[in-house]
């Protein structure tokens, strides 16, 4: 019995992973799971790009947009210091002078129209004489007609001058004679008479027009028209302006050789 060995003692139990630490070690010794979790957080924080960007100092960094901004600023300074071309200044001065002249003449013309109230001259007649109408051939017309043109200036302050004057004699709208008038002037409220002699020589008329003229001569009632185109210049001291004037008179005349004016209708317009 003395040789019997005592039974072996049970092996010590390994420490438990889930053991609860003592109150003294709670603040200093974390659990294994807590250590694993904390190690993962530290690795994620270290590898974050944002953490690297925040941790990296930016005092010595040079961003590309700063270089671009400095170049644009230098260009603006260069543009501000550029001098204007003298040709541009000359063009601007000429345009300014021209604009002032246009404004001045426009105001002067407006004052003349408001104060003077210009009126157009009038073309009229009270006498005419048809002395000759005959035909050399079926289509060749010859004639002699005298027209007494009355020109009147109805303006009270404006003087008018007829610089260019052309008178035409028409039958059924066809021109059978043309006559020009020398330039003449009229003072305010003046009236003048100008004798215009229309001579038609070998004027070719369409057959229907020639036949109609023969009928009118036989009926003792010839219908003529006198058309005038005038370039008139109106003056008031140093101010003057020009315009074109058109006159038309429709005439009813007796047959030649003692053809006289029976009726007329005259119109004058600008």
Backbone as a ProteinNet text record, in pm:
[ID]
protein_1_A
[PRIMARY]
XXXXXXXXXXXXXXXXXXXXXXXXXXXXXXXXXXXXXXXXXXXXXXXXXXXXXXXXXXXXXXXXXXXXXXXXXXXXXXXXXXXXXXXXXXXXXXXXXXXXXXXXXXXXXXXXXXXXXXXXXXXXXXXXXXXXXXXXXXXXXXXXXXXXXXXXXXXXXXXXXXXXXXXXXXXXXXXXXXXXXXXXXXXXXXXXXXXXXXXXXXXXXXXXXXXXXXXXXXXXXXXXXXXXXXXXXXXXXXXXXXXXXXXXXXXXXXXXXXXXXXXXXXXXXX
[TERTIARY]
83.7	0	84.3	197.1	286.7	345.8	339.5	395.8	293.2	171.9	69.4	96.9	88.4	110.2	-20.7	-4.8	-130.7	-188.9	-314.1	-375.2	-328	-311.5	-262.3	-365.6	-307.5	-397.3	-448.8	-566.2	-622.2	-544.1	-530.3	-454	-524.3	-442.3	-506.9	-587.2	-693.2	-781.6	-720.1	-725.9	-671.8	-759.3	-693.3	-774.6	-879.4	-991.9	-1103.6	-1085.1	-1119	-1111.7	-1216.2	-1326.1	-1440.1	-1442.8	-1328	-1326.8	-1346.9	-1401.2	-1429.5	-1315.5	-1252.8	-1138.4	-1183.5	-1083.8	-1112.4	-1141.8	-1205.7	-1236	-1112.5	-996.8	-877.6	-822.9	-846.4	-789.3	-886.2	-1007.5	-1104.8	-1059.7	-996.7	-961.3	-834.1	-752.8	-622.6	-610.9	-678.4	-661.3	-788.5	-789	-910	-920.3	-1039.5	-1064.2	-1006.1	-987	-932.2	-1018.2	-1149.2	-1237.2	-1221.6	-1207.1	-1188.8	-1057.6	-954.1	-826.9	-836.3	-905.2	-920.5	-995.1	-1103	-1183.7	-1103.3	-1024.7	-944.9	-834.3	-775.9	-671.5	-727.3	-850	-912.8	-941	-987.4	-1014.7	-886.8	-777.5	-652.2	-600.4	-618.7	-571.7	-652.5	-786.9	-870.8	-839.8	-813	-779.8	-646.6	-551.3	-420.6	-424.4	-510	-511.9	-610	-686.2	-786.6	-718.2	-760.5	-700.7	-729.9	-847.6	-883.8	-792.4	-759.4	-669.6	-532.3	-487.9	-358.6	-359.1	-469.3	-478.9	-481.1	-554.8	-562.3	-430.5	-366.2	-242.6	-127.3	-136.6	-24.7	-27.5	76.7	76.9	65.2	-9.5	-36.8	30.5	119.5	181.3	272.9	339.2	433.6	380.1	250.7	193.2	160.1	170.1	137.3	34.1	-88.4	-196.6	-187.7	-232.6	-220.9	-308	-424.9	-514.6	-455	-363.7	-299.4	-208.2	-141.1	-54.9	-137.1	-254.5	-341.7	-396.5	-437.1	-492.2	-388.8	-265.9	-160.5	-135.3	-140.1	-123.4	-236	-360.9	-474.3	-463.6	-418.4	-402.1	-298.1	-186.4	-83.5	-136.1	-219.3	-276.8	-368.6	-448.5	-536.8	-456.6	-346.8	-263.7	-203	-160.9	-105.5	-210.5	-333.4	-440.3	-474.4	-471.8	-504	-400.9	-278.8	-172.9	-153.9	-236.1	-223.1	-278	-216	-257.8	-352.9	-454	-550.7	-486.3	-518.4	-464.2	-512.4	-424.9	-469.4	-573.7	-569.2	-669.5	-809.6	-821.2	-953.1	-1003	-910.2	-951	-995.6	-923	-960.8	-1096.9	-1120.5	-1250.7	-1363.3	-1338.5	-1441.9	-1472	-1368.3	-1389.5	-1466.4	-1430.4	-1501.7	-1648.2	-1674.2	-1814.3	-1890.3	-1823.7	-1889.7	-1924.4	-1831.5	-1857.7	-1971.2	-1966.8	-2072.7	-2209	-2213.5	-2340.2	-2392.4	-2302	-2344.6	-2398	-2334.2	-2383.3	-2521.1	-2539	-2670.4	-2777.9	-2745.7	-2843.3	-2873.6	-2770.1	-2791.1	-2881	-2850.1	-2931.5	-3073.2	-3084.7	-3219	-3302.1	-3239.9	-3313.5	-3347.6	-3252.4	-3279.3	-3393.9	-3394.5	-3503.5	-3637.1	-3636.4	-3760.7	-3811.7	-3721.7	-3763.6	-3823	-3760.3	-3812.7	-3952.2	-3973	-4104.5	-4210.4	-4171.5	-4270.4	-4302.4	-4201.6	-4221.7	-4269.6	-4202.6	-4233.1	-4352.8	-4368.6	-4474.4	-4470	-4365.9	-4350.6	-4462.1	-4495.6	-4596.9	-4535.1	-4587.2	-4532.8	-4587.8	-4504.3	-4555.3	-4664.9	-4740.5	-4858.7	-4841.8	-4874.9	-4878.3	-5023	-5055.1	-5191.7	-5183.5	-5295.3	-5301.6	-5442	-5448.1	-5578.5	-5589.4	-5483.1	-5487.3	-5397.3	-5443.5	-5367.7	-5417.5	-5331.1	-5365.2	-5313.4	-5405.7	-5371.9	-5387.6	-5272.4	-5276	-5262.8	-5193.8	-5166.8	-5181.2	-5251.1	-5251.2	-5268.6	-5171.3	-5186.3	-5097.3	-5124.4	-5054	-4989.6	-4856.3	-4785.2	-4812.9	-4824.3	-4849.1	-4947.7	-4995.5	-5093	-5046.3	-4914.1	-4868	-4780.8	-4752.1	-4663.6	-4746.7	-4729.4	-4809.8	-4723.5	-4783.2	-4719.6	-4818	-4764.9	-4853.9	-4778.6	-4855.6	-4802	-4901.1	-4851.7	-4939.8	-4865.7	-4933.9	-4876.2	-4951.4	-4873.1	-4930.7	-4879	-4969.3	-4934.1	-4936.7	-4817.3	-4804.3	-4796.4	-4883.6	-4883.5	-4816.9	-4708.8	-4639.9	-4661.2	-4700.5	-4723.4	-4654.9	-4600.5	-4533.5	-4623.8	-4692.5	-4785.6	-4719.1	-4587.6	-4519.2	-4507	-4513.1	-4501.1	-4357.4	-4271.1	-4134.3	-4029.5	-4068.6	-3972.5	-3964.8	-3843.1	-3819.2	-3789	-3848.8	-3830.1	-3761.6	-3685	-3615.4	-3636.1	-3682.3	-3700.3	-3567.5	-3489.2	-3355.9	-3360.7	-3446.5	-3462.9	-3612.2	-3649.3	-3791.3	-3802	-3880.6	-3905.7	-4056.3	-4109.3	-4253.5	-4273.7	-4378.3	-4408.3	-4554.4	-4578.2	-4713.8	-4751.4	-4868	-4909.3	-5047.1	-5060.7	-5190.9	-5214.6	-5318.3	-5350.3	-5232.9	-5160.3	-5047.4	-4918.2	-4915.2	-4793.2	-4735.9	-4605.8	-4538.4	-4525.1	-4577.6	-4570	-4483	-4443.2	-4353	-4293.8	-4171.3	-4099.4	-4035	-4038	-3979.1	-3921.6	-3805.7	-3742.9	-3755.7	-3746.7	-3761	-3632.3	-3591.4	-3473.5	-3501.8	-3398.8	-3420.8	-3472.8	-3561.8	-3617.9	-3652.7	-3664.6	-3692.7	-3821.3	-3880.1	-4002.1	-3989.8	-4022	-4024.6	-4153.2	-4160.6	-4283.9	-4408.2	-4512.9	-4643.5	-4635.4	-4536.1	-4521.9	-4581.2	-4634.9	-4693.7	-4631.7	-4598.8	-4539.9	-4599.4	-4591.6	-4645.2	-4530.6	-4523.8	-4421	-4491.6	-4461.6	-4519.5	-4432.7	-4494.4	-4423.1	-4481.5	-4394.7	-4437.4	-4393.6	-4493.4	-4466.6	-4481.1	-4373.5	-4372.9	-4349.8	-4442.6	-4432.2	-4402.2	-4296.9	-4257.9	-4232.1	-4311.3	-4298.8	-4295.9	-4393.2	-4404.9	-4482.9	-4425.6	-4490.5	-4592.8	-4717.3	-4825.7	-4878.7	-4920.6	-4987.8	-5113.2	-5151.9	-5268.3	-5395.7	-5420.5	-5543.1	-5539.1	-5419.1	-5407.3	-5427.3	-5369.1	-5385.4	-5531.8	-5601.8	-5743.9	-5826.2	-5792.1	-5863.9	-5840.5	-5718.7	-5691.2	-5769.2	-5778.8	-5858.7	-6005	-6058.2	-6197.9	-6218	-6124.3	-6137.4	-6129.5	-6044.6	-6037.4	-6168.7	-6227.3	-6356.1	-6467.2	-6460.5	-6563	-6537.1	-6430.6	-6395.7	-6369.9	-6307.5	-6273	-6151	-6034.3	-5907.8	-5865.6	-5825.8	-5785.7	-5634.6	-5568.6	-5424.5	-5396.2	-5272	-5223.7	-5083.4	-5057.6	-4925.4	-4871.1	-4753.5	-4690.6	-4557.4	-4536.1	-4412.7	-4340.8	-4206.7	-4121.4	-4020.9	-4017.1	-3936.5	-3853.5	-3732.4	-3649.7	-3651.3	-3709.5	-3732.4	-3640	-3585.5	-3501.3	-3566	-3600	-3660.7	-3554.3	-3554	-3450.6	-3512.7	-3451.8	-3486	-3355.2	-3299.5	-3169.2	-3061.7	-2986.9	-2880.1	-2931.2	-3055.5	-3114.2	-3187.2	-3159.7	-3227.6	-3239.7	-3336	-3355.9	-3420	-3396.9	-3445.2	-3537.3	-3626.1	-3718.5	-3768.8	-3830	-3886.1	-4035.3	-4082.6	-4223.8	-4279.1	-4399.9	-4463.5	-4599.8	-4621.2	-4747.6	-4810.2	-4943.7	-5016.4	-5143.5	-5162.8	-5281.9	-5348.9	-5475.1	-5556.7	-5637.9	-5624	-5680.9	-5783.5	-5882.3	-5981.7	-5980.7	-5944.5	-5917.4	-6003.5	-6037.8	-6110.8	-6013	-6067.7	-5985.5	-5909.5	-5790.4	-5715	-5790.7	-5752.3	-5634.2	-5656.8	-5779.6	-5806.5	-5840.5	-5765.2	-5793.8	-5768.6	-5868.1	-5858.9	-5896.6	-5861.2	-5883.4	-6029.6	-6090.3	-6227.8	-6238.8	-6158.8	-6163.1	-6025.4	-5993.4	-5865.1	-5878.2	-5793	-5779.6	-5631.6	-5581.1	-5438.4	-5416.4	-5310.6	-5272.3	-5120.9	-5079.6	-4936.4	-4908.5	-4805.6	-4770.1	-4620.3	-4570.3	-4428.6	-4403.8
-120.6	0	121.4	109.1	224.1	254	153.3	177.7	235.9	256.9	314.8	463.9	505	646.5	723.6	848.6	925.9	959.2	974	1005.5	1141.2	1146	1274.6	1385.8	1500.7	1618.6	1664.5	1716	1762.9	1880.3	1883.7	1996	2128.6	2231.2	2364.1	2409.5	2468.5	2518.7	2642.9	2648.6	2768.6	2890.8	3000.9	3121.4	3144.1	3186.2	3209.7	3343.9	3335.5	3460	3559.3	3509	3594.2	3622.4	3614.6	3641.6	3787.9	3816.1	3954.6	4005.4	4114.2	4163.7	4222	4236.4	4293.8	4440.5	4497.6	4641	4724.5	4679	4761.9	4765.2	4656	4650.1	4692.3	4738.1	4775	4899	4992.8	5117.2	5105.4	5003.6	4996.1	4879.8	4771.2	4651	4625	4645.9	4617.4	4470.3	4435.3	4296.9	4267.8	4141.5	4107.7	4158.9	4151.8	4202.8	4351.7	4420.9	4565.3	4598.2	4519.8	4546.1	4530.1	4424.7	4402.8	4518.1	4568.5	4677.8	4806.9	4832.1	4953.8	4949.6	4831.9	4823.1	4850.4	4801.4	4829.2	4977.7	5047.1	5191.6	5267.3	5228.8	5300.4	5279.6	5158.3	5135	5213.5	5222.2	5299.1	5446.4	5497.3	5640.1	5669.1	5580	5604.9	5600.3	5511.1	5497.2	5589.4	5675.1	5762.5	5876.4	5905.4	6017.7	6150.1	6162.7	6288.9	6316.3	6207.2	6223.6	6267.6	6208.9	6250.1	6394.8	6437.5	6574.7	6673.8	6636.4	6725.6	6728.7	6613.1	6606.3	6670.7	6678.9	6734.8	6885.6	6954.2	7100.9	7160.1	7269.2	7334.6	7468.8	7503.2	7634.6	7645.9	7542.6	7552.7	7505.7	7466.4	7413.9	7529.5	7504.8	7603.9	7543	7591	7537.5	7593.2	7517.9	7566.6	7687.2	7701.2	7813.9	7945.9	7939	8062.7	8115.2	8025.4	8066.8	8128.4	8067.2	8119.7	8256.8	8272.9	8400.5	8510.8	8481.2	8582.8	8624.8	8528.6	8563.2	8652.7	8620.3	8703.6	8843.6	8854.2	8984.7	9068.2	9002.9	9074.8	9122.8	9040.9	9082.5	9202.1	9202.4	9316.5	9443.3	9433.3	9550.8	9602.2	9509.3	9551.7	9619.9	9567.4	9629.3	9768.5	9784.8	9916	10021.4	9981.8	10077.4	10101.3	10037.7	10060.7	10197.6	10264.3	10396.4	10383.1	10473.8	10471.7	10521.9	10458.2	10496.7	10637.1	10727.2	10863.3	10863.7	10764.6	10759.4	10741.8	10666.8	10649.4	10781.2	10857.8	10988.8	11082.1	11083.1	11169.7	11130.2	11000.6	10955.2	10994.6	10981.8	11018.8	11168	11251.1	11396.1	11433.5	11371.4	11401.4	11360.9	11244.6	11200.9	11295	11343	11436.4	11567.4	11621	11746.2	11726.4	11614.9	11587.9	11575.7	11509.4	11495.3	11630.4	11715.8	11849.3	11931.8	11921.7	11995.1	11946	11814.7	11759.9	11807.2	11806.3	11852.6	12000.7	12081.1	12225.4	12253.3	12191.4	12215.9	12160	12049.4	11997.2	12092.3	12150	12246.7	12372.1	12418.8	12537.6	12512.9	12397.4	12366.1	12357.1	12297.4	12288.5	12426.8	12516.4	12652.6	12722.7	12704.2	12767.6	12716.3	12586.7	12530.8	12574.6	12589.8	12628.9	12778	12861.2	13006.3	13056.1	13012.7	13066.1	12995.4	12865.7	12784	12794.1	12735.9	12750.1	12680.6	12740.2	12686.8	12672.5	12578.4	12553.5	12654.1	12694.9	12782.5	12713.6	12794.8	12745.7	12772.3	12670.9	12684.5	12690	12790.9	12807	12874.8	12887.8	12956.6	13013.8	13121	13178.2	13208	13170.2	13194.8	13095.9	13053.6	12964.3	12983.9	12953.1	12974.6	12858.2	12791.9	12682.7	12735.1	12751.2	12816.3	12718	12607.2	12517.7	12373.5	12293.4	12147.2	12095	12015.2	11949.9	11826.8	11740.3	11612.6	11608.7	11581.8	11561.7	11423.7	11328.2	11188.9	11133.3	11014.4	10959.9	10959.1	10950.9	10943.6	11059.3	11159.6	11271.4	11394.7	11439.2	11551.1	11676.4	11792.2	11923.1	12016.2	12101.1	12191.8	12307.2	12409.1	12528.1	12569	12572.1	12599.2	12689.9	12794.2	12888.2	12877.5	12860.5	12842.6	12954.4	13025.5	13133.4	13076.6	13057	12995.8	13104.3	13094.1	13186.4	13117.1	13175.8	13126.8	13226.6	13175.8	13262.1	13202.9	13293.2	13255.9	13295.9	13202.4	13237.9	13263.5	13248.9	13266.2	13414.1	13441.7	13579.2	13620.2	13523.1	13555.8	13485.5	13387	13309.1	13359.3	13367.2	13395.7	13264.9	13245.4	13119.8	13149	13049.2	13057.1	12927.3	12936.7	12820.2	12798.5	12706.1	12682.7	12599.9	12499.9	12416.9	12402.1	12424	12416.9	12352.8	12248.3	12178.5	12162.1	12206.9	12197.1	12102.8	12020.5	11923	11936.9	11926.1	11925.8	11781.9	11738.2	11598.4	11591.2	11483.7	11449.7	11300.8	11269.7	11132.6	11064.1	11143.5	11089.4	11081.5	11111.9	11107.9	11249.1	11260.9	11390.1	11428.1	11546.1	11593.4	11718.7	11780.5	11895.8	11917.1	11971.4	11998	12135.2	12206.6	12340.7	12362.9	12426.4	12459.5	12610.1	12644.5	12784.2	12826	12948.9	13000.6	13018.6	13007.1	13026.6	13168	13177	13305.3	13297.4	13412.7	13421.6	13498.4	13474.1	13543	13582.5	13707.5	13754.5	13707.9	13723.2	13681.5	13750.4	13673	13718.4	13775.3	13732.2	13781.6	13682.3	13734.3	13652.6	13694.2	13594.9	13622.5	13533.7	13586.1	13514.6	13484	13360.6	13316.8	13255.7	13311.7	13260.1	13145.4	13030.9	12911.5	12871.4	12865.7	12831.4	12688.3	12601.2	12461.2	12444.6	12397.1	12372.1	12223.1	12157.9	12015.3	12000.6	11928.2	11911.7	11764.5	11709.9	11571.9	11475.3	11493.1	11405.6	11280.8	11165.8	11040.7	11002.5	10989.5	10949.4	10813	10731.9	10606.8	10636.3	10544.9	10570.4	10603.5	10536.7	10565.5	10704.9	10751.3	10885.6	10990.3	10967.1	11061.8	11071.8	10961	10963.4	11037	11017.8	11086.3	11237.2	11281.6	11424.7	11486.7	11418.1	11469.9	11485.8	11389.7	11400.3	11520.9	11543.4	11656.9	11790.2	11798.2	11922.6	11946.1	11840.3	11854.4	11892.4	11845.1	11876.7	12008.3	12079.1	12209.1	12198.1	12090.7	12072.3	11980.7	12045.7	11972.8	11964.7	11844.1	11820.3	11801.9	11900.4	11895.3	11892.7	11854.5	11859.7	11919.4	12002.4	12063.3	12017.1	11957.3	11905.9	11976.3	12019.3	12090.5	12025.2	12022	11971.3	12080.2	12119.5	12234.1	12197.2	12250.4	12244.9	12383.2	12391.4	12519.6	12530.3	12649.9	12678.2	12791.4	12762.2	12860.7	12914.1	13046.3	13109.8	13203.1	13203.1	13296.5	13342.4	13449.7	13495.2	13395.2	13347.8	13250.3	13107.4	13086.2	12951.5	12928.8	12816.9	12783.1	12632.2	12588.9	12446.5	12432.2	12316.8	12291.6	12171.2	12169.6	12058.5	12059.3	11946.1	11932.8	11959	12030.7	12068.4	12016.4	11962.7	11906	11972.5	12017.9	12082.3	12016.4	12013.1	11952.8	12032.5	12070	12143.3	12068.3	12032.8	11972.3	12083.7	12093	12205.9	12157.5	12243.7	12222.2	12346.9	12324.9	12436	12419.5	12533.3	12529.3	12497.5	12467.2	12424.3	12542.7	12515.6	12622.4	12670.2	12786	12867	12961.6	12979	13072.2	12996.4	12892.6	12810	12884.8	12890.9	12962	12867.9	12910.3	12827.9	12832.3	12714.5	12705.7	12667.8	12573.4	12527.4	12470.7	12471.4	12416	12369	12275.3	12222.6	12205.5	12281.3	12279.3	12231.6	12150.5	12099.7	12112.9	12148.9	12161.7	12087.3	12005.5	11929.4	11903.2	11873.1	11842.7	11693.6
0	0	0	57.8	60.9	-73.9	-160	-293.2	-387.5	-352.8	-442.4	-460.5	-588.4	-620.3	-602.1	-562	-547.8	-685.4	-687.2	-819.3	-871	-997.2	-1054.4	-1038.1	-1014.5	-996.6	-1133.3	-1137.3	-1268.8	-1323.4	-1451.6	-1513.4	-1490.1	-1479.4	-1457.7	-1579.8	-1548.4	-1658.1	-1722.5	-1854.6	-1922.9	-1893.1	-1893.4	-1867.4	-1975.1	-1937.1	-2030.1	-2101.6	-2227.7	-2307.9	-2262.3	-2218.2	-2182.6	-2033.8	-1971.5	-1829	-1803.5	-1691.6	-1654.1	-1572.1	-1612.3	-1537.9	-1406.7	-1327	-1196.6	-1208.5	-1107.8	-1116.7	-1128.5	-1077.9	-1087	-1229.4	-1303.7	-1439.2	-1548.4	-1515.8	-1621.4	-1697.8	-1625.3	-1691.8	-1771.3	-1746.2	-1812.4	-1905.1	-1877.4	-1960	-2035.7	-2166.8	-2244.9	-2272.3	-2313	-2348.9	-2485.6	-2519.6	-2653.2	-2767	-2756.8	-2864.2	-2878.7	-2763.6	-2770.8	-2836.6	-2811	-2876.2	-3028.3	-3068.3	-3214.8	-3279.4	-3219.5	-3272.8	-3279.3	-3173.3	-3170.9	-3274.6	-3295.4	-3398.5	-3538	-3563.9	-3696	-3715.3	-3609.1	-3621.3	-3649.4	-3582.4	-3603.4	-3745.8	-3798.7	-3935.2	-4036.9	-4015.6	-4109.4	-4103.5	-3987	-3974.4	-4040.5	-4025.3	-4084.4	-4236.2	-4291.2	-4436.3	-4505.6	-4436.1	-4498.2	-4574.5	-4698.6	-4773.9	-4709	-4648.4	-4584	-4466.4	-4391.2	-4277.4	-4324.7	-4433.4	-4487.8	-4531.8	-4596.8	-4646	-4532	-4422.2	-4306.8	-4234	-4226.5	-4151	-4223.6	-4358.3	-4434.5	-4426.4	-4397.2	-4391.2	-4530.8	-4544.4	-4673.9	-4686.5	-4597.3	-4603.2	-4724.4	-4760.9	-4871.9	-5003.4	-5009.9	-5134.8	-5229.2	-5359.6	-5462.4	-5556.3	-5548.8	-5631.4	-5772.2	-5874.3	-6013.8	-6041.4	-5976.5	-6009.5	-5963.4	-5862.4	-5820.3	-5930.5	-6001.4	-6112.3	-6225.6	-6256.7	-6363.7	-6325.8	-6199.1	-6154.6	-6163.9	-6129.4	-6138.2	-6282.5	-6375.9	-6518.3	-6567.8	-6532.6	-6574.6	-6516.6	-6392.3	-6329.4	-6403.7	-6445	-6521	-6655.2	-6720.5	-6849.2	-6832.1	-6727.9	-6703.2	-6679.5	-6606.4	-6583.3	-6712.7	-6801.8	-6930	-7015.2	-7015.3	-7094	-7041.5	-6912.4	-6857.2	-6895.3	-6914.7	-6944.1	-7093.6	-7181.2	-7325.2	-7362.8	-7460.6	-7506.9	-7625.5	-7634.9	-7745	-7873.1	-7983.3	-8113	-8150	-8196.4	-8234.8	-8346.7	-8435	-8542.2	-8486.3	-8377.2	-8314.4	-8257.4	-8194.8	-8142.7	-8255	-8366.7	-8480.3	-8535.3	-8551.1	-8601.6	-8507.2	-8376.6	-8280.1	-8285	-8299.8	-8307	-8433.3	-8546.9	-8672.6	-8662.4	-8605.7	-8589	-8496.5	-8393.5	-8302.5	-8372.9	-8450.8	-8523.8	-8624.6	-8696.6	-8794.6	-8726.2	-8612.8	-8540.7	-8493.5	-8445.4	-8401.2	-8517.8	-8634.9	-8752	-8794.7	-8795.1	-8832	-8735.3	-8605.3	-8506.1	-8525.1	-8553.5	-8572	-8691.5	-8806	-8925.1	-8908.7	-8837	-8811.2	-8727	-8623.5	-8539.7	-8619.5	-8703.4	-8784.9	-8883	-8946.2	-9039.4	-8968	-8849.7	-8772.5	-8733.7	-8695.9	-8661	-8781.9	-8898.2	-9020.2	-9051.7	-9040.9	-9073.2	-8973	-8845.7	-8745.8	-8750.8	-8777.5	-8776.5	-8911.8	-9018.2	-9151.7	-9214.4	-9187.8	-9248.6	-9401.8	-9464	-9609.1	-9686.5	-9797.5	-9888.4	-10026.9	-10104.3	-10237.8	-10337.8	-10434.4	-10542	-10622	-10695	-10766.7	-10915.3	-10995.9	-11142	-11187.5	-11271.8	-11322.5	-11458.4	-11523.1	-11651.1	-11671.8	-11748.2	-11784.4	-11933.7	-12008	-12151.6	-12222.7	-12340.5	-12427.5	-12569.7	-12665.9	-12807.4	-12890.6	-12962.2	-13053.8	-13195.7	-13262.8	-13395	-13511	-13493.8	-13606.3	-13560.5	-13644.4	-13634.3	-13776.6	-13822.3	-13951.3	-13955.4	-14055	-14069.8	-14207.8	-14211.3	-14337.5	-14394.7	-14309.4	-14347.7	-14245.6	-14264.9	-14169.6	-14025.6	-14000.4	-13862.9	-13819.1	-13906.3	-13873.8	-13839.2	-13714.9	-13663.3	-13654.4	-13686	-13673.5	-13603.6	-13517	-13445.3	-13382.6	-13344.4	-13278.5	-13170	-13045.7	-12932.6	-12833.9	-12785.3	-12689.6	-12557.5	-12452	-12318	-12227.9	-12163.9	-12072.2	-11929.5	-11874.5	-11741.7	-11635.1	-11535.8	-11422.1	-11302.4	-11254.8	-11135.7	-11022.1	-10907.4	-10791.8	-10669	-10586.7	-10462.3	-10345.4	-10281.8	-10174	-10038.4	-10027.1	-9899.1	-9863.8	-9734.4	-9686.4	-9656.8	-9624.6	-9586.1	-9671	-9747.6	-9825.5	-9968.7	-10018.2	-10159.7	-10230.2	-10346.6	-10419.9	-10552.7	-10594.8	-10722.6	-10797.7	-10921	-11008.2	-11080.1	-11027.7	-11083.4	-11211.5	-11217	-11336.6	-11364.9	-11492.1	-11529.7	-11667.3	-11675	-11801.2	-11815.7	-11931.6	-11960.5	-12078.1	-12068.2	-12172.5	-12213.9	-12344.9	-12400.3	-12433.7	-12385.4	-12402.2	-12467.7	-12546.3	-12602.6	-12576.6	-12501.2	-12462.7	-12391.9	-12313	-12238.1	-12315	-12443.6	-12524.2	-12536.8	-12522.2	-12531.4	-12679.3	-12713.8	-12852.5	-12865.8	-12752.9	-12757.4	-12617.8	-12616	-12490.7	-12498.8	-12385.6	-12379.1	-12239.4	-12234.3	-12106.5	-12079.5	-11951.7	-11908.3	-11838.6	-11861.8	-11794.8	-11645.6	-11561.4	-11417.3	-11387.7	-11291.9	-11249	-11101.3	-11037.5	-10894.5	-10870.1	-10754.9	-10713.3	-10566.5	-10540.5	-10402.6	-10334.6	-10201.6	-10131.6	-10187.3	-10208.6	-10258.6	-10400.9	-10476	-10613.8	-10711.9	-10821.8	-10928.8	-11061.9	-11143.8	-11274.3	-11382.4	-11506.7	-11622.4	-11718.1	-11763.6	-11857.6	-11978.4	-12098.9	-12223.1	-12275.1	-12296	-12341.4	-12475.8	-12578.1	-12713.3	-12744.6	-12764.5	-12798.3	-12949.9	-13012.7	-13156.5	-13177.9	-13246.7	-13278	-13425.8	-13460.1	-13599.1	-13626.1	-13715.3	-13759.4	-13640.3	-13553.4	-13437.4	-13478.1	-13451.4	-13487.9	-13381.4	-13423.4	-13333.8	-13374.4	-13280	-13315.6	-13399.4	-13487	-13574	-13496.6	-13385	-13309.8	-13246.7	-13202.3	-13146.7	-13256.6	-13374.2	-13485	-13526.5	-13529.5	-13564.7	-13458.8	-13330.2	-13222.9	-13228.8	-13262.4	-13273	-13389.2	-13499.2	-13611	-13570.8	-13498.3	-13453	-13362.1	-13272.4	-13180.4	-13254.9	-13356.7	-13435.6	-13508.7	-13562.7	-13630.9	-13533.5	-13409.1	-13308	-13235.4	-13272.7	-13213.8	-13062	-13020.7	-12880.1	-12871.4	-12855.3	-12848.3	-12701.1	-12659.5	-12521.1	-12514.3	-12454	-12432.2	-12281.3	-12251.7	-12113.8	-12114	-12014.5	-11996.9	-11861.7	-11864.5	-11743	-11721.2	-11596.1	-11562.7	-11446.5	-11455.7	-11349.1	-11314.8	-11187.2	-11145.4	-11022.5	-11020.5	-10900.6	-10837.1	-10719.3	-10653	-10533.4	-10515.6	-10398.8	-10318.8	-10194.8	-10105.2	-10010	-9989.1	-9908.5	-9806.5	-9686.7	-9580.1	-9517.5	-9570	-9524.7	-9564	-9464	-9490.3	-9494.3	-9456.7	-9455.8	-9587.1	-9651.7	-9776.6	-9787.6	-9865.3	-9891.5	-10028.7	-10091.3	-10228	-10229.3	-10328.1	-10345.4	-10489.1	-10528	-10662.6	-10657.3	-10760.3	-10770.7	-10902.9	-10897.2	-11016.4	-11037.5	-11160.8	-11195.3	-11317.2	-11321.7	-11432.9	-11458.9	-11585.2	-11626.6	-11741.1	-11721.9	-11827.8	-11894.9	-12028	-12102.9	-12203.6	-12224.8	-12329.9	-12418.7	-12548.7	-12639.8	-12765.3	-12824	-12951.1	-13064.6	-13179.8	-13293.6	-13352.3	-13414.3	-13480.3	-13607.4	-13659.1	-13623	-13504.1	-13460.5	-13351.2	-13223.6	-13199.4	-13083.4	-12952.2	-12867.2	-12739.1	-12624.6	-12506.2	-12387.8	-12346.8	-12331.5	-12289.1	-12141.5	-12097.4	-11958.1	-11922.5	-11790.8	-11747.5	-11603.4	-11568.3	-11431.5	-11403.7	-11304.6	-11273.6	-11131.8	-11114.1	-10982.7	-10968.7	-10848.8	-10818.1	-10688.4	-10687.9	-10568.7	-10566.8	-10448.3	-10431.2	-10452.3
[MASK]
++++++++++++++++++++++++++++++++++++++++++++++++++++++++++++++++++++++++++++++++++++++++++++++++++++++++++++++++++++++++++++++++++++++++++++++++++++++++++++++++++++++++++++++++++++++++++++++++++++++++++++++++++++++++++++++++++++++++++++++++++++++++++++++++++++++++++++++

